Structure formats: structure tokens, C-alpha cells
CSV table of C-alpha atoms in Angstrom, one decimal:
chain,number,residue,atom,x,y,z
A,1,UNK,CA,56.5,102.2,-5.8
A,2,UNK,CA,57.8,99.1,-4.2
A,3,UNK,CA,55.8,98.0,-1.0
A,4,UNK,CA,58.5,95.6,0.3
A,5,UNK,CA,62.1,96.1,0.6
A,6,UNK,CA,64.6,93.1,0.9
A,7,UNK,CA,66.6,93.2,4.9
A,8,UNK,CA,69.6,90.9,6.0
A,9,UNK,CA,69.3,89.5,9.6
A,10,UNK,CA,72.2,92.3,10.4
A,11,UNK,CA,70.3,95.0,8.9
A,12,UNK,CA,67.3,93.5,11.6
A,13,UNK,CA,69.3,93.7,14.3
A,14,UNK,CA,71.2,96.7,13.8
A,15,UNK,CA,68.1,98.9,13.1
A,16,UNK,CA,66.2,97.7,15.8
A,17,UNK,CA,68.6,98.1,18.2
A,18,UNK,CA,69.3,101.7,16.7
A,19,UNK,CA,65.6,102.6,17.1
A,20,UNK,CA,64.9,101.4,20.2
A,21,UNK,CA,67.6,103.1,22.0
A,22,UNK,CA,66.1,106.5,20.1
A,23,UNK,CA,62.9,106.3,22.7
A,24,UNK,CA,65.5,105.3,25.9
A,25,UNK,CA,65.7,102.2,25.7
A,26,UNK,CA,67.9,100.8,28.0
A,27,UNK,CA,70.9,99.2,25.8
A,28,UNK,CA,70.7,95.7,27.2
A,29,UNK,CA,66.9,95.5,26.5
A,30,UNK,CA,67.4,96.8,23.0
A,31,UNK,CA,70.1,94.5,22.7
A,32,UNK,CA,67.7,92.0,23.5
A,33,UNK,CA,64.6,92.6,21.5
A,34,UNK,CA,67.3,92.8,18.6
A,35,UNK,CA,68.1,89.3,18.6
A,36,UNK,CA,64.3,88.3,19.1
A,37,UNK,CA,63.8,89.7,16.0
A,38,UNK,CA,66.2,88.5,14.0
A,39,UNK,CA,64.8,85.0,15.8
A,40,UNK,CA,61.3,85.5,14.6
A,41,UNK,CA,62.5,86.6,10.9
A,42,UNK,CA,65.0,83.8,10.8
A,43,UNK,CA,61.5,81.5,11.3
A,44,UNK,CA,59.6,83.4,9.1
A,45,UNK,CA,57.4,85.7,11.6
A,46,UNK,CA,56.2,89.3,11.7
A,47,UNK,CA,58.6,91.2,14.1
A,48,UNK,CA,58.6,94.5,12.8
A,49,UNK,CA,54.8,96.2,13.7
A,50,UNK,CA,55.2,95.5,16.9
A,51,UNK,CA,58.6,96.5,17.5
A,52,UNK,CA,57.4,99.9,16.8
A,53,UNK,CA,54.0,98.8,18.9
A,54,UNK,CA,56.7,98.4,21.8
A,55,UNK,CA,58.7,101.7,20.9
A,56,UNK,CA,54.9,103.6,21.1
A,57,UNK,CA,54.3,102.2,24.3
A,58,UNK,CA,57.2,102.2,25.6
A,59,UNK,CA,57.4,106.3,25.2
A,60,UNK,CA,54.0,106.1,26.6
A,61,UNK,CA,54.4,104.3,29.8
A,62,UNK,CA,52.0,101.6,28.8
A,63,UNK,CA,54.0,98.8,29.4
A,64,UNK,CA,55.9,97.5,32.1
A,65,UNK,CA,59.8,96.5,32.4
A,66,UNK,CA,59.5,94.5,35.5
A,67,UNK,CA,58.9,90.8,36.2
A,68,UNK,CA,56.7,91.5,39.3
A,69,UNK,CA,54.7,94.1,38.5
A,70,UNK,CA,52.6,94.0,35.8
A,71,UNK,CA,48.7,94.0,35.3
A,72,UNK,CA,46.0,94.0,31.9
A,73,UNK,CA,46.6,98.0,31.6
A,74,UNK,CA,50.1,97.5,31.7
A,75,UNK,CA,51.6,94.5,30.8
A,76,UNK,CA,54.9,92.9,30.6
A,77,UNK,CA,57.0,93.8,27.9
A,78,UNK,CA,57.9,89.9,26.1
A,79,UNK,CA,59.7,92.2,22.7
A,80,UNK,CA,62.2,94.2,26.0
A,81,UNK,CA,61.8,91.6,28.9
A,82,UNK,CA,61.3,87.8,27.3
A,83,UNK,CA,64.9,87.0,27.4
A,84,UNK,CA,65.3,88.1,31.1
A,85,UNK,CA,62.4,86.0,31.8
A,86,UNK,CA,63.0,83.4,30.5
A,87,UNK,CA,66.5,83.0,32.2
A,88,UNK,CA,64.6,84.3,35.7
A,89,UNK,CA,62.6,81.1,36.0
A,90,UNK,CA,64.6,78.9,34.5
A,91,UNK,CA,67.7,79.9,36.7
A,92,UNK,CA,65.2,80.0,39.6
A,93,UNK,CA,62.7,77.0,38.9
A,94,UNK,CA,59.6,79.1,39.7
A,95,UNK,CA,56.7,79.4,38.3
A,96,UNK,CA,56.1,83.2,36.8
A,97,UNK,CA,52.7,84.3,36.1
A,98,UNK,CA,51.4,87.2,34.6
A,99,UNK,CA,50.0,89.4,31.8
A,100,UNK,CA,52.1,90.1,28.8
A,101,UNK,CA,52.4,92.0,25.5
A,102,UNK,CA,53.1,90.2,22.5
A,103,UNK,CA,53.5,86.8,23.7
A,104,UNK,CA,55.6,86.3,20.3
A,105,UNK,CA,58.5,87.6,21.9
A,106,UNK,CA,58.7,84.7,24.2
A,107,UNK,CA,58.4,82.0,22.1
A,108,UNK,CA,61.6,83.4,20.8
A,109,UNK,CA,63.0,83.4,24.1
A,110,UNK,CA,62.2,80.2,24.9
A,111,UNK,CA,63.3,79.2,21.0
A,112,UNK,CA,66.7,80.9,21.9
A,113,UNK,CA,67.6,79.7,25.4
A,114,UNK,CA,66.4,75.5,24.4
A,115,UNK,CA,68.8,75.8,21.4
A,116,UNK,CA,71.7,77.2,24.0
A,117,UNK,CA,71.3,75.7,26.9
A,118,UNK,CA,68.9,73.1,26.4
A,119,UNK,CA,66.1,74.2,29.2
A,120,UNK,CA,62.9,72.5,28.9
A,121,UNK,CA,60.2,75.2,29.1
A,122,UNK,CA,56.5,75.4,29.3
A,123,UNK,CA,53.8,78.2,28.4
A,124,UNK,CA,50.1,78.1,29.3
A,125,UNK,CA,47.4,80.3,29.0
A,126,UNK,CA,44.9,81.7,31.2
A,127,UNK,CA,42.8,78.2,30.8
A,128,UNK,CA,46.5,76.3,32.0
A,129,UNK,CA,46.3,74.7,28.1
A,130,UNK,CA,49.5,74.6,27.0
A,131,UNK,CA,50.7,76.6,24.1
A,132,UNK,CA,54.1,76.2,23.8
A,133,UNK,CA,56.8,74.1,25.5
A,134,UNK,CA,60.5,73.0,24.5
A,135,UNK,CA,62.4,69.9,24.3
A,136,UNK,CA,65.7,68.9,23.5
A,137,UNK,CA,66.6,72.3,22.0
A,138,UNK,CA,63.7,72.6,20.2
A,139,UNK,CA,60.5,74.4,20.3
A,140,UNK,CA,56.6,73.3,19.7
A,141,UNK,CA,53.7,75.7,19.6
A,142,UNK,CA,50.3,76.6,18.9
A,143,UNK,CA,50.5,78.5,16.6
A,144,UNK,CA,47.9,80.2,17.1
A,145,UNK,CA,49.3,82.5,20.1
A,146,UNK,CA,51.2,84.4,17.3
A,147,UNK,CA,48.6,86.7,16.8
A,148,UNK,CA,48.2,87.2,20.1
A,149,UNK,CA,48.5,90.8,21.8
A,150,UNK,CA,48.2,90.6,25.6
A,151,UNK,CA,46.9,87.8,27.4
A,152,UNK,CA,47.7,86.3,31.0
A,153,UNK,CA,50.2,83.1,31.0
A,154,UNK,CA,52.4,80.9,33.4
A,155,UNK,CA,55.7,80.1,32.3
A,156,UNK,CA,57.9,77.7,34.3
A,157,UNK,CA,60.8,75.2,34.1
A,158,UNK,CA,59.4,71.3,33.6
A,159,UNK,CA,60.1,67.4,33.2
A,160,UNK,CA,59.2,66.4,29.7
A,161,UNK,CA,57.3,63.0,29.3
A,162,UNK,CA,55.1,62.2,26.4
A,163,UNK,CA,51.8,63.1,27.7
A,164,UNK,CA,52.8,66.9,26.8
A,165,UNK,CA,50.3,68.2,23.8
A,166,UNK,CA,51.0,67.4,20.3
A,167,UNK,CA,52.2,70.9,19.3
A,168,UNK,CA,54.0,72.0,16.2
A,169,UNK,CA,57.2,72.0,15.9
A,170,UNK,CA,58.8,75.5,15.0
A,171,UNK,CA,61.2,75.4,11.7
A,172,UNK,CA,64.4,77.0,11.3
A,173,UNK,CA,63.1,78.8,7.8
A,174,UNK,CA,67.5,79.8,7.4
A,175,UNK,CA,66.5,83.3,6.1
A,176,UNK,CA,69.5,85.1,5.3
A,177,UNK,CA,67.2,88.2,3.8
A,178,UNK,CA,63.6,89.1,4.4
A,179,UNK,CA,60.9,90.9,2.4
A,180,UNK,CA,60.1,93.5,4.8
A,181,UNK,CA,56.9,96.1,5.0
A,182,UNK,CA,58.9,99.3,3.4
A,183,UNK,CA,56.9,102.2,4.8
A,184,UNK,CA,57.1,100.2,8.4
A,185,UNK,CA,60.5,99.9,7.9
A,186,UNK,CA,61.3,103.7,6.6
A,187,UNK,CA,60.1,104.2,10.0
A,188,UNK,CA,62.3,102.2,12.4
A,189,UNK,CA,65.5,103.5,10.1
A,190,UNK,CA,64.5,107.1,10.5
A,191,UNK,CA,64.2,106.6,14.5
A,192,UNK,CA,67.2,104.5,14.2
A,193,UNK,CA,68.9,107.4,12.5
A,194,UNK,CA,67.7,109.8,15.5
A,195,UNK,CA,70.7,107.9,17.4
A,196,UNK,CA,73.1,109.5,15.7
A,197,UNK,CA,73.6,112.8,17.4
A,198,UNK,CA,75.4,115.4,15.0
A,199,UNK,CA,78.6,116.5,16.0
A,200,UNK,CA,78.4,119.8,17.8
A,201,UNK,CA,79.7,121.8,20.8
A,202,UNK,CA,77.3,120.1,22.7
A,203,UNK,CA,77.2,116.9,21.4
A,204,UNK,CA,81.3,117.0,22.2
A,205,UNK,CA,81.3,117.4,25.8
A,206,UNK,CA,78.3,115.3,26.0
A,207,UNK,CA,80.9,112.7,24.8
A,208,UNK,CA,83.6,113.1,26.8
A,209,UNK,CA,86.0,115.3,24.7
């Protein structure tokens, strides 16, 4: 029995969408953990245990959806809420500070919106080290904060001079396809199947017809 089965990036994106709205996930949110994991495959990361992680907590009320309020029990939500983040303190120049889940998520955020719109970023961690930062569409970590699974950070907008640590630079890997955990990913395609209502009465005035 094969352990691994071979994904595109589409396949990434469309099942994780698919499964996420299953638990009620708002679209846009789905939407946007979606892309951050095709991000994190296309640079060879783990996305896919802790996509479900989210989908688990999510159902559980365990984590939060909102910028301002969030705390160790229940932290912010980087896979759902990194990309709205990110864009809330760089469109607003604050500094945000907070606890989140899966810092992982972020990274790809602020991976995402360097390469677009070319916003220079910084992360730091509880201890105001640095961990991540961007510059000139590109990202540099520690790479250590991939392993990470709740922690408290600041993230906010800054002027890049040279004095910011020597951190490593994140590779575009270009991977079209990805070995992927196959019972993990059974999973997320049988909760991305449980979109799919089956046509019924119910399910056609539920619909509109």
C-alpha cells in the first residue's frame, strides 16, 4: 500500500478550499488558506496536518477569527486569518501583537504580499528576536519557527537597512506536484467531498430552483 500519493498545486488548492468550507468556513477564508498552501508546497513545506489541525479547531471553537481578540487558549488563526493580517498592518502601519496558531501560515502571507506588492514586513517573537522579515519581494526566515504551533509575535510594516539579522532566504522550490501523506490526504478529499450536497427536494430549494 502506497503511503504517499502524488498532488498538483490545483489539486492543493481545490481540496483545501472544498474541505474547509465542509466545517463552515467562511468562503473567503477558505479561499485564503488555499493559496497559503499551495505557497507552502510550492516551497517545499508541510501544509496539510495542520490544515486539518485548523478544520478540528475550527469546529471546536478553539481558535479565533479576529485580529483583536485573541489569547494562549485561543489563538489567532495564521492558516484562515494570515492574509488579512498581513494586509491589516501593512495597509495601516501598526504594529499587531498577539498569539497565533501555526505561525507557518504567515510566513506565507508575508511570502505572498512582498512578491505582489513589495511590502517590507517584520516578525518577532515573544523575546522581540526577529524571525522573519521581507525585502524586495522576497522573504528570510528562521527557519526554525516552522515547527512552531502557537506562540506570541509582533508583526509590523518597517524600513529595511542592513543591520536586520542574517536570515535565510526562502526558495521558490517551482513544485508543480507534491508527494503528499495519503491517509492525511484521503481525509481532507472525503470532507472536501461532504461539499457536494446530493441533489434532492431539499437540496433544490435550498438552491434556488
Amino acid at each position: 500500500m502506497h503511503k504517499y500519493v502524488t498532488v498538483s498545486l490545483n489539486e492543493v488548492y481545490s481540496e483545501t478550499y472544498k474541505a474547509l468550507r465542509s466545517v463552515g468556513i467562511e468562503w473567503g477564508l477558505a479561499k485564503d488558506c488555499a493559496n497559503l498552501s499551495k505557497w507552502l508546497v510550492n516551497h517545499d513545506y508541510y501544509f496539510l496536518g495542520s490544515v486539518l489541525k485548523t478544520a478540528d479547531l475550527y469546529k471546536e471553537k478553539k481558535i479565533s477569527t479576529s485580529i483583536k481578540e485573541n489569547n494562549l487558549n485561543k489563538p489567532l488563526t495564521s492558516a484562515l486569518m494570515g492574509l488579512l493580517l498581513v494586509e491589516y498592518v501593512s495597509a495601516n502601519k501598526i504594529l499587531w501583537k498577539g498569539y497565533l496558531h501555526n505561525p507557518k501560515f504567515l510566513l506565507a502571507s508575508m511570502g505572498l504580499i512582498a512578491q505582489e506588492q513589495n511590502i517590507s514586513l517584520v516578525l518577532k517573537n515573544s523575546k522581540n528576536s526577529i524571525i522573519a522579515y521581507t525585502n524586495n519581494q522576497k522573504l528570510y526566515v528562521d527557519t526554525n519557527i516552522f515547527n512552531n504551533l502557537t506562540g506570541y509575535f509582533f508583526l509590523e510594516t518597517y524600513e529595511f537597512n542592513n543591520n536586520c539579522n542574517p536570515l535565510s532566504l526562502v526558495q521558490n522550490q517551482r513544485l508543480e506536484v507534491s508527494k503528499i501523506n495519503k491517509k492525511c490526504w484521503d481525509r481532507l478529499s472525503s470532507m472536501a467531498f461532504e461539499t457536494y450536497v446530493p441533489e434532492s427536494e431539499a437540496s433544490k430549494s435550498g438552491a434556488g430552483y
